[in-house]
């Protein structure tokens, strides 16, 4: 069951990221790494941030336990849907009305001219927040029945829509191409929602939501009690599971004070960094969470630790291999993926340096996700949120200091420092005794070290005889 869920999630994420890289390749070729790409990444940053926060576990970690416990599930789900959609609609209207002021907050270092260019794009992209919430809501309901397919593959539809938009705008002026890309985001959001309709109908969730209208009238107090329980878990879970995304968002804000192209360097590097984090760490934690929560609820801690141990060693190998490969082949990876069209050699070297700095934080960010499941399973979302908030605060301070000397690379280094802090603090509350019991498998450590050493040899061979950078 765990393996099937992991493979479904990881394959869907892989398909999405492959299309995402094609999208980024086309974006780099058409827009390069300059002011117009910076403008789009600022406009897309906030909705993309919430897409990752909602879609990578925060909503599910609060919704699924509350959905299990709710006596009147149709009314509970319907009220959650109505409240969130209402709030996001009002926010989108406010952003549309005060688009320049919002853009100034997102990119405070931009000039007035660039703010004017970016503001309409920010307003357009912000509507994706409403669409992505609906996608996440439908995906969470399907996961109640252990159906992961629509959730896993829906991000691919967003990337596909953006690729089509870029193709249509390939011969257009730069600003018009960015406008096409923004409307492609909205088209992708609609496609993601439609993808969930058939499994929702097949599993009779639409019927459940229709019943919810009656429950909201006749069982109002019981439904409200379930909703209150959800809110107590949701907001801490949203903060606690969004450390890497929030760090990237802060980086973008600070990078607007650096030279032109800094935001783009961070974006392209972070996109590659997010690939192994999503395929391995997020897919593993998504499949692992129901099992750990079930065992802890049944007071079977040893079984929960066994599942955590298996996931820990798997991630140590997979993420460790990605770190070594990413650092040793940093220039080659960026060159292969992006260096064409308006994206030149200097852009490659700058982006590669940022990417290498990000990769040092891959292991702690990835491993902290599976250990934080222990806290979520025991309804300690508030504690996980405090860990994230403290780590991000320290990371932001480091960013402010390091960006003075190392520019965009300094921001990436600060992000990795924040990742290590989150990892060690999560382990502290998980329990060092439990962690050392997981580490008490020397044969696995030796196997991993041997395989990683073999990887280094192979990478050095490729660097010497295949790549010419």
XYZ file of C-alpha atoms in Angstrom:
469
model
C 0.000 0.000 0.000
C 2.805 2.407 0.932
C 4.847 1.492 -2.153
C 1.883 1.943 -4.488
C 1.038 5.340 -3.009
C 4.705 6.410 -3.170
C 5.061 5.366 -6.813
C 1.810 7.114 -7.794
C 2.841 10.342 -6.076
C 6.444 10.294 -7.287
C 5.540 9.437 -10.897
C 2.962 12.222 -11.012
C 5.399 14.702 -9.516
C 8.094 13.555 -11.953
C 5.773 14.105 -14.920
C 4.933 17.559 -13.612
C 8.567 18.493 -13.040
C 9.619 17.283 -16.502
C 6.968 19.511 -18.037
C 8.019 22.228 -15.602
C 11.584 22.057 -16.860
C 10.370 22.258 -20.448
C 8.366 25.321 -19.394
C 11.421 26.856 -17.717
C 13.580 26.026 -20.730
C 11.144 27.870 -22.991
C 10.860 30.746 -20.501
C 14.646 31.090 -20.345
C 14.919 30.979 -24.132
C 12.149 33.543 -24.746
C 12.652 35.886 -21.780
C 16.247 35.137 -20.686
C 17.276 36.219 -17.172
C 16.421 39.904 -17.170
C 13.770 42.357 -16.138
C 10.828 40.704 -17.951
C 11.516 37.265 -16.484
C 11.960 38.924 -13.074
C 8.563 40.616 -13.474
C 6.786 37.334 -14.239
C 8.468 35.448 -11.402
C 7.392 38.172 -8.983
C 3.821 38.031 -10.318
C 3.705 34.222 -10.110
C 5.554 33.949 -6.794
C 2.648 34.373 -4.389
C 0.173 32.004 -6.116
C 2.983 29.514 -6.726
C 3.940 29.722 -3.037
C 0.404 28.872 -1.950
C 0.156 26.133 -4.590
C 3.129 24.404 -2.998
C 1.988 25.029 0.571
C -1.538 23.751 -0.090
C -0.562 20.994 -2.494
C 2.398 19.549 -0.625
C 0.652 18.549 2.562
C -0.422 21.471 4.737
C -4.114 21.290 3.903
C -4.218 17.485 3.971
C -2.484 17.300 7.350
C -5.352 19.251 8.889
C -8.266 18.266 6.638
C -7.926 14.472 6.612
C -7.863 13.942 10.428
C -10.796 16.340 10.809
C -12.665 14.664 7.934
C -12.169 11.247 9.547
C -13.499 12.510 12.876
C -16.402 14.595 11.537
C -19.839 13.085 12.172
C -21.382 14.944 9.223
C -18.682 14.905 6.570
C -20.706 16.417 3.749
C -21.601 19.530 5.734
C -18.067 19.826 7.105
C -16.442 19.617 3.658
C -18.964 21.971 2.081
C -18.455 24.646 4.747
C -14.653 24.455 4.431
C -14.998 24.855 0.660
C -17.376 27.814 0.948
C -15.344 29.690 3.583
C -11.992 29.348 1.788
C -13.438 30.197 -1.624
C -15.164 33.256 -0.189
C -12.004 34.525 1.513
C -9.820 33.941 -1.560
C -12.348 35.641 -3.855
C -12.388 38.752 -1.654
C -8.564 38.751 -1.479
C -8.320 38.468 -5.263
C -10.659 41.422 -5.687
C -8.602 43.471 -3.226
C -5.390 42.622 -5.071
C -7.054 43.623 -8.341
C -8.067 46.952 -6.813
C -4.700 47.673 -5.146
C -2.391 45.909 -7.568
C 0.404 48.484 -7.473
C 0.547 48.509 -3.674
C 0.624 44.694 -3.531
C 3.339 44.542 -6.182
C 5.414 47.038 -4.208
C 5.269 44.686 -1.219
C 6.237 41.653 -3.306
C 9.180 43.406 -4.991
C 10.017 46.398 -2.846
C 13.315 46.961 -4.611
C 11.726 47.407 -8.047
C 11.706 50.849 -9.643
C 8.385 52.660 -10.154
C 8.512 51.836 -13.850
C 8.936 48.107 -13.181
C 6.193 48.203 -10.537
C 3.832 49.657 -13.140
C 4.728 46.887 -15.587
C 4.393 44.102 -13.018
C 1.174 45.227 -11.258
C -1.398 43.983 -13.847
C 0.412 40.647 -14.048
C 0.322 40.256 -10.259
C -3.449 40.859 -10.312
C -3.998 38.274 -13.061
C -1.846 35.579 -11.463
C -3.398 36.098 -8.037
C -6.689 34.570 -9.253
C -4.851 31.248 -9.451
C -4.985 31.142 -5.633
C -8.723 30.480 -5.775
C -8.299 27.802 -8.439
C -5.476 25.993 -6.666
C -7.441 25.837 -3.425
C -10.308 24.081 -5.210
C -7.780 21.646 -6.692
C -6.298 20.951 -3.257
C -9.714 20.523 -1.658
C -10.829 17.991 -4.255
C -7.496 16.169 -4.007
C -7.771 15.915 -0.221
C -11.232 14.357 -0.464
C -9.937 11.796 -2.965
C -7.035 10.908 -0.680
C -9.571 9.930 1.973
C -10.262 6.954 -0.331
C -6.508 6.464 -0.952
C -6.907 7.828 -4.492
C -3.741 9.825 -5.273
C -3.731 9.842 -9.082
C -5.592 13.088 -9.840
C -3.714 14.988 -7.115
C -0.334 13.679 -8.270
C -0.819 14.446 -11.968
C -2.778 17.718 -11.770
C 0.346 19.978 -11.564
C 1.368 18.575 -14.948
C -1.737 20.216 -16.446
C -0.646 23.610 -15.126
C 2.781 23.258 -16.716
C 1.249 22.001 -19.957
C -1.021 25.059 -20.176
C 1.936 27.387 -19.562
C 3.974 25.592 -22.246
C 1.146 26.111 -24.742
C 0.973 29.795 -23.781
C 4.729 30.204 -24.295
C 4.544 28.450 -27.661
C 1.788 30.798 -28.816
C 3.779 33.817 -27.607
C 7.188 32.740 -28.916
C 7.377 35.510 -31.539
C 5.688 38.191 -29.433
C 7.381 41.126 -27.655
C 8.690 40.238 -24.199
C 5.940 41.926 -22.175
C 3.209 40.411 -24.326
C 4.793 36.983 -23.849
C 4.633 37.481 -20.079
C 0.950 38.394 -20.424
C 0.283 35.208 -22.401
C 2.096 33.214 -19.731
C -0.043 34.730 -16.962
C -3.292 33.764 -18.707
C -1.774 30.314 -19.248
C -1.546 29.990 -15.461
C -5.318 30.545 -15.131
C -6.077 28.092 -17.952
C -3.897 25.511 -16.206
C -5.792 26.006 -12.937
C -9.106 25.312 -14.668
C -7.664 22.173 -16.277
C -6.464 20.943 -12.866
C -9.956 21.281 -11.422
C -11.570 19.417 -14.340
C -9.115 16.529 -13.911
C -10.609 15.790 -10.472
C -14.236 15.692 -11.606
C -14.378 12.096 -12.859
C -12.850 10.416 -9.749
C -14.967 12.695 -7.529
C -18.084 11.509 -9.384
C -16.981 7.847 -9.431
C -16.323 7.806 -5.680
C -19.646 9.609 -5.024
C -18.131 12.676 -3.386
C -20.377 15.037 -5.324
C -23.348 13.233 -3.797
C -21.757 13.672 -0.363
C -21.412 17.426 -0.951
C -25.058 17.649 -2.018
C -26.057 15.937 1.239
C -23.896 18.557 2.976
C -26.432 21.285 2.173
C -29.022 19.514 4.310
C -26.493 18.865 7.076
C -25.581 22.553 7.221
C -29.208 23.305 8.018
C -30.137 20.451 10.361
C -26.756 19.697 12.030
C -25.261 23.176 12.151
C -23.687 22.939 15.637
C -21.971 19.597 15.001
C -20.635 20.808 11.654
C -19.294 24.027 13.207
C -17.520 22.021 15.927
C -15.708 19.971 13.247
C -14.769 23.134 11.358
C -13.316 24.744 14.497
C -11.215 21.619 15.100
C -9.926 21.866 11.525
C -8.882 25.518 11.881
C -6.914 24.767 15.057
C -4.787 22.327 13.074
C -4.699 23.992 9.658
C -2.921 27.293 10.283
C -0.025 25.770 12.286
C 0.244 22.954 9.717
C 0.416 25.497 6.872
C 3.342 27.276 8.517
C 5.064 24.099 9.661
C 5.104 22.378 6.256
C 6.083 25.403 4.171
C 9.631 26.125 5.335
C 11.372 25.683 1.968
C 8.663 27.621 0.119
C 8.634 30.514 2.599
C 12.422 30.702 2.494
C 12.281 30.928 -1.305
C 9.608 33.639 -1.091
C 11.756 35.715 1.285
C 14.733 35.205 -1.040
C 12.751 36.666 -3.951
C 11.768 39.713 -1.916
C 15.368 40.366 -0.841
C 16.737 39.629 -4.325
C 14.706 42.530 -5.732
C 17.326 44.779 -4.066
C 20.170 43.071 -5.959
C 21.242 43.439 -9.584
C 18.895 42.642 -12.472
C 18.651 38.888 -13.011
C 19.147 37.899 -9.353
C 15.484 36.895 -8.977
C 15.740 34.750 -12.097
C 18.944 33.043 -10.892
C 17.206 32.132 -7.641
C 14.088 30.948 -9.445
C 15.836 28.667 -11.942
C 18.138 27.219 -9.256
C 15.268 26.672 -6.823
C 13.230 24.922 -9.510
C 15.911 22.236 -9.844
C 16.357 22.058 -6.064
C 12.610 21.431 -5.673
C 12.705 18.463 -8.090
C 14.321 15.842 -5.791
C 12.609 17.411 -2.779
C 9.217 16.816 -4.405
C 9.846 13.466 -6.127
C 11.442 11.814 -3.105
C 10.763 13.709 0.148
C 7.237 14.997 -0.516
C 6.083 11.786 -2.223
C 7.453 9.747 0.700
C 5.877 11.928 3.393
C 2.514 11.945 1.582
C 2.434 8.141 1.440
C 3.884 7.728 4.957
C 1.598 10.102 6.874
C -1.550 7.911 6.994
C 0.495 4.911 8.213
C 2.324 6.804 10.975
C -0.892 8.493 12.110
C -2.702 5.142 12.205
C 0.022 3.346 14.211
C 0.378 6.156 16.735
C -3.390 6.347 17.171
C -3.380 2.594 17.910
C -0.435 2.964 20.352
C 1.878 0.937 18.099
C 4.959 3.165 18.275
C 7.409 0.442 17.223
C 5.577 -0.086 13.930
C 5.532 3.663 13.318
C 9.295 3.829 13.997
C 9.866 0.937 11.604
C 8.101 2.809 8.796
C 10.047 5.984 9.620
C 13.330 4.064 9.647
C 12.693 2.561 6.219
C 11.799 5.977 4.790
C 14.805 7.615 6.483
C 17.370 5.302 4.898
C 15.642 5.478 1.527
C 15.750 9.286 1.579
C 19.328 9.348 2.864
C 20.452 7.480 -0.228
C 18.234 9.191 -2.795
C 18.718 12.749 -1.528
C 22.408 12.164 -0.756
C 22.955 11.064 -4.349
C 21.185 14.192 -5.577
C 23.315 16.463 -3.382
C 26.593 14.962 -4.580
C 25.515 14.958 -8.219
C 24.110 18.487 -8.001
C 27.221 19.997 -6.427
C 29.742 18.235 -8.649
C 27.757 18.824 -11.854
C 26.332 22.244 -11.030
C 27.613 23.992 -14.162
C 26.788 21.085 -16.446
C 23.193 20.793 -15.184
C 22.394 24.478 -15.687
C 24.175 24.522 -19.053
C 22.233 21.488 -20.266
C 18.846 22.755 -19.100
C 18.910 26.486 -19.716
C 21.841 27.853 -21.748
C 20.225 28.811 -25.023
C 18.547 31.834 -26.576
C 18.667 34.836 -24.219
C 20.161 32.733 -21.401
C 23.934 33.142 -21.791
C 27.109 31.700 -20.232
C 27.297 34.285 -17.458
C 23.701 33.440 -16.517
C 24.680 29.761 -16.390
C 27.590 30.322 -14.002
C 25.581 32.613 -11.701
C 22.622 30.224 -11.564
C 24.934 27.226 -10.995
C 26.545 28.889 -7.975
C 23.114 29.582 -6.461
C 21.984 26.024 -7.221
C 25.008 24.524 -5.469
C 24.318 26.595 -2.355
C 20.689 25.429 -2.324
C 21.671 21.757 -2.665
C 23.487 21.700 0.666
C 20.103 22.179 2.315
C 18.373 19.349 0.413
C 19.024 16.590 2.966
C 17.876 18.518 6.058
C 14.793 19.935 4.322
C 13.851 16.491 2.982
C 14.498 14.494 6.155
C 12.743 17.023 8.389
C 9.506 16.367 6.458
C 9.277 12.725 7.524
C 10.187 13.410 11.168
C 7.677 16.251 11.362
C 4.967 13.675 10.559
C 5.460 12.386 14.098
C 4.466 15.790 15.434
C 1.488 16.127 13.064
C 0.225 12.655 13.986
C 0.143 13.720 17.637
C -1.701 16.985 16.833
C 1.394 19.096 17.523
C 0.999 21.311 14.460
C 1.528 24.415 16.611
C 4.943 23.127 17.719
C 5.955 22.434 14.102
C 4.863 25.971 13.204
C 7.021 27.461 15.981
C 10.024 25.475 14.734
C 9.504 26.780 11.211
C 8.953 30.380 12.313
C 12.103 30.406 14.457
C 14.212 28.797 11.714
C 12.940 31.218 9.082
C 13.683 34.140 11.390
C 17.276 32.971 11.800
C 17.493 32.299 8.054
C 16.248 35.792 7.222
C 18.865 37.350 9.481
C 21.532 35.252 7.752
C 20.143 36.339 4.360
C 20.413 40.017 5.250
C 24.042 39.533 6.258
C 25.213 37.170 3.501
C 23.549 38.988 0.595
C 25.785 41.969 1.315
C 28.861 39.916 0.412
C 27.675 37.067 -1.837
C 24.518 38.421 -3.506
C 22.058 35.756 -4.659
C 24.416 32.966 -3.557
C 24.321 34.348 -0.015
C 20.530 34.109 -0.009
C 20.716 30.446 -1.039
C 23.309 29.705 1.666
C 21.032 31.281 4.269
C 18.184 29.061 3.063
C 20.307 25.963 3.606
C 21.236 27.140 7.097
C 17.537 27.483 7.851
C 16.985 23.918 6.627
C 19.584 22.497 9.005
C 18.061 24.391 11.910
C 14.567 23.042 11.124
C 15.983 19.499 10.904
C 17.785 19.586 14.251
C 14.897 21.252 16.076
C 12.440 18.706 14.641
C 14.716 15.880 15.794
C 14.875 17.419 19.266
C 11.109 17.187 19.680
C 10.906 13.863 17.859
C 13.324 12.488 20.441
C 17.033 11.869 20.087
C 16.609 8.403 21.584
C 14.191 7.414 18.838
C 16.474 8.941 16.198
C 19.553 7.054 17.410
C 17.548 3.816 17.395
C 16.902 4.460 13.690
C 20.600 5.147 13.103
C 21.512 1.857 14.806
C 21.743 0.019 11.493
C 25.408 0.270 10.444
C 24.981 -2.068 7.469
C 22.643 0.428 5.810
C 25.090 3.244 6.446
C 27.940 1.256 4.852
C 25.825 0.416 1.808
C 24.854 4.045 1.320
C 28.461 5.267 1.701
C 29.668 2.682 -0.846
C 26.974 3.616 -3.368
C 27.624 7.346 -2.979
C 31.373 6.772 -3.421
C 30.613 4.907 -6.656
C 28.478 7.827 -7.763
C 31.350 10.273 -7.193
C 33.637 8.130 -9.366
C 31.062 8.017 -12.158
C 30.433 11.752 -11.969
C 34.135 12.557 -12.185
C 34.358 10.304 -15.253
C 31.501 12.183 -16.907
C 33.034 15.546 -16.045
C 36.348 14.554 -17.566
C 35.246 12.737 -20.705
C 31.696 13.845 -21.505
C 31.133 17.454 -20.409
C 33.419 20.231 -21.519
C 32.548 23.010 -19.001
